[in-house]
Amino acid sequence: ALVVLFGVTTVLLRSQKIFRMMGTLGLECLVTASLTIALWVTVLSLPVYSVKLQGMDVHQVFDEVFGENFYASDSAPLLMIDGLVTLTHVGLPLRWHVMLPMEVAVVLLYAVIALVIGSMEGERSILNLVLLTSLVAASSV
């Protein structure tokens, strides 16, 4: 799905006719939407969350593979989310109001992980959510 998404985005960006028709705002929205969708797909396809989304017990599945010492944390998705937000703010010339929906979407992504799917961090996931929200807000200033 990500390959198709990036393929379509690349084709749209390479076509001068489509580029002129979309304009700068359309291009910024396309890039922001592509990055947001890619992040959601990437994070939710991590093995721990894939297992949880299928309704299976994480420890039962991974204890068979890794033994009783299996441990998972939210470090990887949190770093992915923060990395994308930081990269887009620092590395891409996008206007802040175009990036606002992405910033809301990435905070909602971790909120879904922490509150709906179930975080491996337990109660600490609420603190992680508050800190992630602070990081996203601070990087957008």
PDB file of C-alpha atoms in Angstrom:
ATOM      1  CA  ALA A   1       0.000   0.000   0.000  1.00  0.00           C
ATOM      2  CA  LEU A   2       2.860   2.390   0.822  1.00  0.00           C
ATOM      3  CA  VAL A   3       4.573   1.663  -2.480  1.00  0.00           C
ATOM      4  CA  VAL A   4       1.365   2.481  -4.350  1.00  0.00           C
ATOM      5  CA  LEU A   5       0.862   5.656  -2.290  1.00  0.00           C
ATOM      6  CA  PHE A   6       4.382   6.903  -2.938  1.00  0.00           C
ATOM      7  CA  GLY A   7       4.178   5.837  -6.589  1.00  0.00           C
ATOM      8  CA  VAL A   8       1.009   7.861  -7.146  1.00  0.00           C
ATOM      9  CA  THR A   9       2.520  10.814  -5.279  1.00  0.00           C
ATOM     10  CA  THR A  10       5.667  10.647  -7.416  1.00  0.00           C
ATOM     11  CA  VAL A  11       3.678  10.504 -10.650  1.00  0.00           C
ATOM     12  CA  LEU A  12       1.590  13.475  -9.568  1.00  0.00           C
ATOM     13  CA  LEU A  13       4.669  15.472  -8.619  1.00  0.00           C
ATOM     14  CA  ARG A  14       6.473  14.732 -11.884  1.00  0.00           C
ATOM     15  CA  SER A  15       3.628  15.824 -14.145  1.00  0.00           C
ATOM     16  CA  GLN A  16       3.936  19.536 -14.918  1.00  0.00           C
ATOM     17  CA  LYS A  17       0.293  19.746 -15.970  1.00  0.00           C
ATOM     18  CA  ILE A  18      -0.960  18.269 -12.703  1.00  0.00           C
ATOM     19  CA  PHE A  19       1.574  20.317 -10.753  1.00  0.00           C
ATOM     20  CA  ARG A  20       0.288  23.562 -12.300  1.00  0.00           C
ATOM     21  CA  MET A  21      -3.314  22.502 -11.728  1.00  0.00           C
ATOM     22  CA  MET A  22      -2.699  21.618  -8.056  1.00  0.00           C
ATOM     23  CA  GLY A  23      -0.625  24.655  -7.227  1.00  0.00           C
ATOM     24  CA  THR A  24       1.598  25.055  -4.211  1.00  0.00           C
ATOM     25  CA  LEU A  25      -1.135  24.497  -1.641  1.00  0.00           C
ATOM     26  CA  GLY A  26      -2.280  21.303  -3.339  1.00  0.00           C
ATOM     27  CA  LEU A  27       1.288  20.029  -3.470  1.00  0.00           C
ATOM     28  CA  GLU A  28       1.822  20.773   0.218  1.00  0.00           C
ATOM     29  CA  CYS A  29      -1.450  19.033   1.115  1.00  0.00           C
ATOM     30  CA  LEU A  30      -0.502  15.996  -0.991  1.00  0.00           C
ATOM     31  CA  VAL A  31       2.899  15.663   0.671  1.00  0.00           C
ATOM     32  CA  THR A  32       1.440  16.126   4.153  1.00  0.00           C
ATOM     33  CA  ALA A  33      -1.342  13.595   3.532  1.00  0.00           C
ATOM     34  CA  SER A  34       1.109  11.062   2.076  1.00  0.00           C
ATOM     35  CA  LEU A  35       3.444  11.332   5.046  1.00  0.00           C
ATOM     36  CA  THR A  36       0.574  11.076   7.530  1.00  0.00           C
ATOM     37  CA  ILE A  37      -0.916   7.999   5.873  1.00  0.00           C
ATOM     38  CA  ALA A  38       2.514   6.380   5.613  1.00  0.00           C
ATOM     39  CA  LEU A  39       3.153   6.951   9.305  1.00  0.00           C
ATOM     40  CA  TRP A  40      -0.221   5.512  10.348  1.00  0.00           C
ATOM     41  CA  VAL A  41       0.313   2.414   8.192  1.00  0.00           C
ATOM     42  CA  THR A  42       3.897   1.937   9.373  1.00  0.00           C
ATOM     43  CA  VAL A  43       3.157   2.308  13.079  1.00  0.00           C
ATOM     44  CA  LEU A  44      -0.001   0.207  13.079  1.00  0.00           C
ATOM     45  CA  SER A  45       1.783  -2.563  11.167  1.00  0.00           C
ATOM     46  CA  LEU A  46       4.426  -3.000  13.867  1.00  0.00           C
ATOM     47  CA  PRO A  47       4.211  -6.622  15.084  1.00  0.00           C
ATOM     48  CA  VAL A  48       2.898  -5.854  18.581  1.00  0.00           C
ATOM     49  CA  TYR A  49       0.055  -3.674  17.322  1.00  0.00           C
ATOM     50  CA  SER A  50      -0.754  -6.036  14.441  1.00  0.00           C
ATOM     51  CA  VAL A  51      -1.218  -8.851  16.939  1.00  0.00           C
ATOM     52  CA  LYS A  52      -3.375  -6.662  19.190  1.00  0.00           C
ATOM     53  CA  LEU A  53      -5.490  -5.469  16.247  1.00  0.00           C
ATOM     54  CA  GLN A  54      -6.197  -9.113  15.400  1.00  0.00           C
ATOM     55  CA  GLY A  55      -7.466  -9.665  18.936  1.00  0.00           C
ATOM     56  CA  MET A  56      -4.711 -12.030  20.015  1.00  0.00           C
ATOM     57  CA  ASP A  57      -2.752 -11.981  23.257  1.00  0.00           C
ATOM     58  CA  VAL A  58       0.642 -10.369  22.680  1.00  0.00           C
ATOM     59  CA  HIS A  59       2.466 -12.355  25.348  1.00  0.00           C
ATOM     60  CA  GLN A  60       1.026 -15.651  24.187  1.00  0.00           C
ATOM     61  CA  VAL A  61       2.153 -14.992  20.603  1.00  0.00           C
ATOM     62  CA  PHE A  62       5.581 -13.514  21.318  1.00  0.00           C
ATOM     63  CA  ASP A  63       6.515 -15.709  24.289  1.00  0.00           C
ATOM     64  CA  GLU A  64       6.544 -18.645  21.865  1.00  0.00           C
ATOM     65  CA  VAL A  65       9.049 -16.828  19.661  1.00  0.00           C
ATOM     66  CA  PHE A  66      11.170 -14.847  22.136  1.00  0.00           C
ATOM     67  CA  GLY A  67      10.655 -16.809  25.342  1.00  0.00           C
ATOM     68  CA  GLU A  68       9.356 -15.548  28.652  1.00  0.00           C
ATOM     69  CA  ASN A  69      11.630 -12.505  28.622  1.00  0.00           C
ATOM     70  CA  PHE A  70       9.665 -10.798  25.841  1.00  0.00           C
ATOM     71  CA  TYR A  71       9.316  -7.067  26.392  1.00  0.00           C
ATOM     72  CA  ALA A  72       7.829  -4.434  24.130  1.00  0.00           C
ATOM     73  CA  SER A  73       7.590  -0.710  24.636  1.00  0.00           C
ATOM     74  CA  ASP A  74       6.201   2.282  22.796  1.00  0.00           C
ATOM     75  CA  SER A  75       9.675   3.673  22.100  1.00  0.00           C
ATOM     76  CA  ALA A  76       9.703   2.761  18.404  1.00  0.00           C
ATOM     77  CA  PRO A  77       6.341   4.313  17.470  1.00  0.00           C
ATOM     78  CA  LEU A  78       7.016   7.392  19.597  1.00  0.00           C
ATOM     79  CA  LEU A  79      10.383   7.938  17.917  1.00  0.00           C
ATOM     80  CA  MET A  80       8.835   7.365  14.479  1.00  0.00           C
ATOM     81  CA  ILE A  81       6.122   9.916  15.190  1.00  0.00           C
ATOM     82  CA  ASP A  82       8.513  12.494  16.601  1.00  0.00           C
ATOM     83  CA  GLY A  83      11.003  11.872  13.804  1.00  0.00           C
ATOM     84  CA  LEU A  84       8.400  12.513  11.120  1.00  0.00           C
ATOM     85  CA  VAL A  85       7.153  15.686  12.799  1.00  0.00           C
ATOM     86  CA  THR A  86      10.690  16.997  13.274  1.00  0.00           C
ATOM     87  CA  LEU A  87      11.691  16.067   9.718  1.00  0.00           C
ATOM     88  CA  THR A  88       8.721  17.832   8.167  1.00  0.00           C
ATOM     89  CA  HIS A  89       9.202  20.968  10.245  1.00  0.00           C
ATOM     90  CA  VAL A  90      12.941  21.218   9.706  1.00  0.00           C
ATOM     91  CA  GLY A  91      13.432  19.641   6.300  1.00  0.00           C
ATOM     92  CA  LEU A  92      10.389  20.495   4.209  1.00  0.00           C
ATOM     93  CA  PRO A  93       9.277  23.983   3.230  1.00  0.00           C
ATOM     94  CA  LEU A  94       5.628  23.529   4.216  1.00  0.00           C
ATOM     95  CA  ARG A  95       3.421  26.190   5.728  1.00  0.00           C
ATOM     96  CA  TRP A  96       2.348  25.558   9.312  1.00  0.00           C
ATOM     97  CA  HIS A  97      -1.388  25.653   8.604  1.00  0.00           C
ATOM     98  CA  VAL A  98      -0.979  22.876   6.031  1.00  0.00           C
ATOM     99  CA  MET A  99       0.854  20.750   8.587  1.00  0.00           C
ATOM    100  CA  LEU A 100      -1.705  21.279  11.354  1.00  0.00           C
ATOM    101  CA  PRO A 101      -3.900  18.312  10.311  1.00  0.00           C
ATOM    102  CA  MET A 102      -0.806  16.088  10.268  1.00  0.00           C
ATOM    103  CA  GLU A 103       0.161  17.215  13.750  1.00  0.00           C
ATOM    104  CA  VAL A 104      -3.314  16.436  15.054  1.00  0.00           C
ATOM    105  CA  ALA A 105      -3.264  13.074  13.237  1.00  0.00           C
ATOM    106  CA  VAL A 106       0.059  11.978  14.741  1.00  0.00           C
ATOM    107  CA  VAL A 107      -1.077  12.798  18.266  1.00  0.00           C
ATOM    108  CA  LEU A 108      -4.325  10.930  17.574  1.00  0.00           C
ATOM    109  CA  LEU A 109      -2.276   7.986  16.297  1.00  0.00           C
ATOM    110  CA  TYR A 110      -0.560   7.544  19.632  1.00  0.00           C
ATOM    111  CA  ALA A 111      -3.833   8.217  21.465  1.00  0.00           C
ATOM    112  CA  VAL A 112      -5.386   5.335  19.518  1.00  0.00           C
ATOM    113  CA  ILE A 113      -2.438   3.123  20.435  1.00  0.00           C
ATOM    114  CA  ALA A 114      -2.475   4.132  24.094  1.00  0.00           C
ATOM    115  CA  LEU A 115      -6.200   4.262  24.756  1.00  0.00           C
ATOM    116  CA  VAL A 116      -7.915   2.022  22.196  1.00  0.00           C
ATOM    117  CA  ILE A 117      -5.520  -0.698  21.020  1.00  0.00           C
ATOM    118  CA  GLY A 118      -3.694  -0.909  24.317  1.00  0.00           C
ATOM    119  CA  SER A 119      -0.179   0.221  24.980  1.00  0.00           C
ATOM    120  CA  MET A 120       2.560  -2.039  26.292  1.00  0.00           C
ATOM    121  CA  GLU A 121       3.517   0.842  28.599  1.00  0.00           C
ATOM    122  CA  GLY A 122       0.376   0.586  30.713  1.00  0.00           C
ATOM    123  CA  GLU A 123      -0.428   3.727  32.685  1.00  0.00           C
ATOM    124  CA  ARG A 124       2.782   5.434  31.527  1.00  0.00           C
ATOM    125  CA  SER A 125       1.252   5.748  28.072  1.00  0.00           C
ATOM    126  CA  ILE A 126      -0.798   8.713  29.314  1.00  0.00           C
ATOM    127  CA  LEU A 127       2.406  10.527  30.269  1.00  0.00           C
ATOM    128  CA  ASN A 128       3.896   9.556  26.891  1.00  0.00           C
ATOM    129  CA  LEU A 129       0.835  11.034  25.179  1.00  0.00           C
ATOM    130  CA  VAL A 130       1.176  14.304  27.097  1.00  0.00           C
ATOM    131  CA  LEU A 131       4.901  14.507  26.319  1.00  0.00           C
ATOM    132  CA  LEU A 132       4.343  13.704  22.635  1.00  0.00           C
ATOM    133  CA  THR A 133       1.690  16.399  22.438  1.00  0.00           C
ATOM    134  CA  SER A 134       4.164  18.834  24.011  1.00  0.00           C
ATOM    135  CA  LEU A 135       6.888  17.870  21.508  1.00  0.00           C
ATOM    136  CA  VAL A 136       4.550  18.297  18.543  1.00  0.00           C
ATOM    137  CA  ALA A 137       3.293  21.647  19.847  1.00  0.00           C
ATOM    138  CA  ALA A 138       6.817  22.901  20.554  1.00  0.00           C
ATOM    139  CA  SER A 139       8.117  21.880  17.133  1.00  0.00           C
ATOM    140  CA  SER A 140       5.287  23.698  15.383  1.00  0.00           C
ATOM    141  CA  VAL A 141       6.090  27.046  16.975  1.00  0.00           C
TER     142      VAL A 141
END
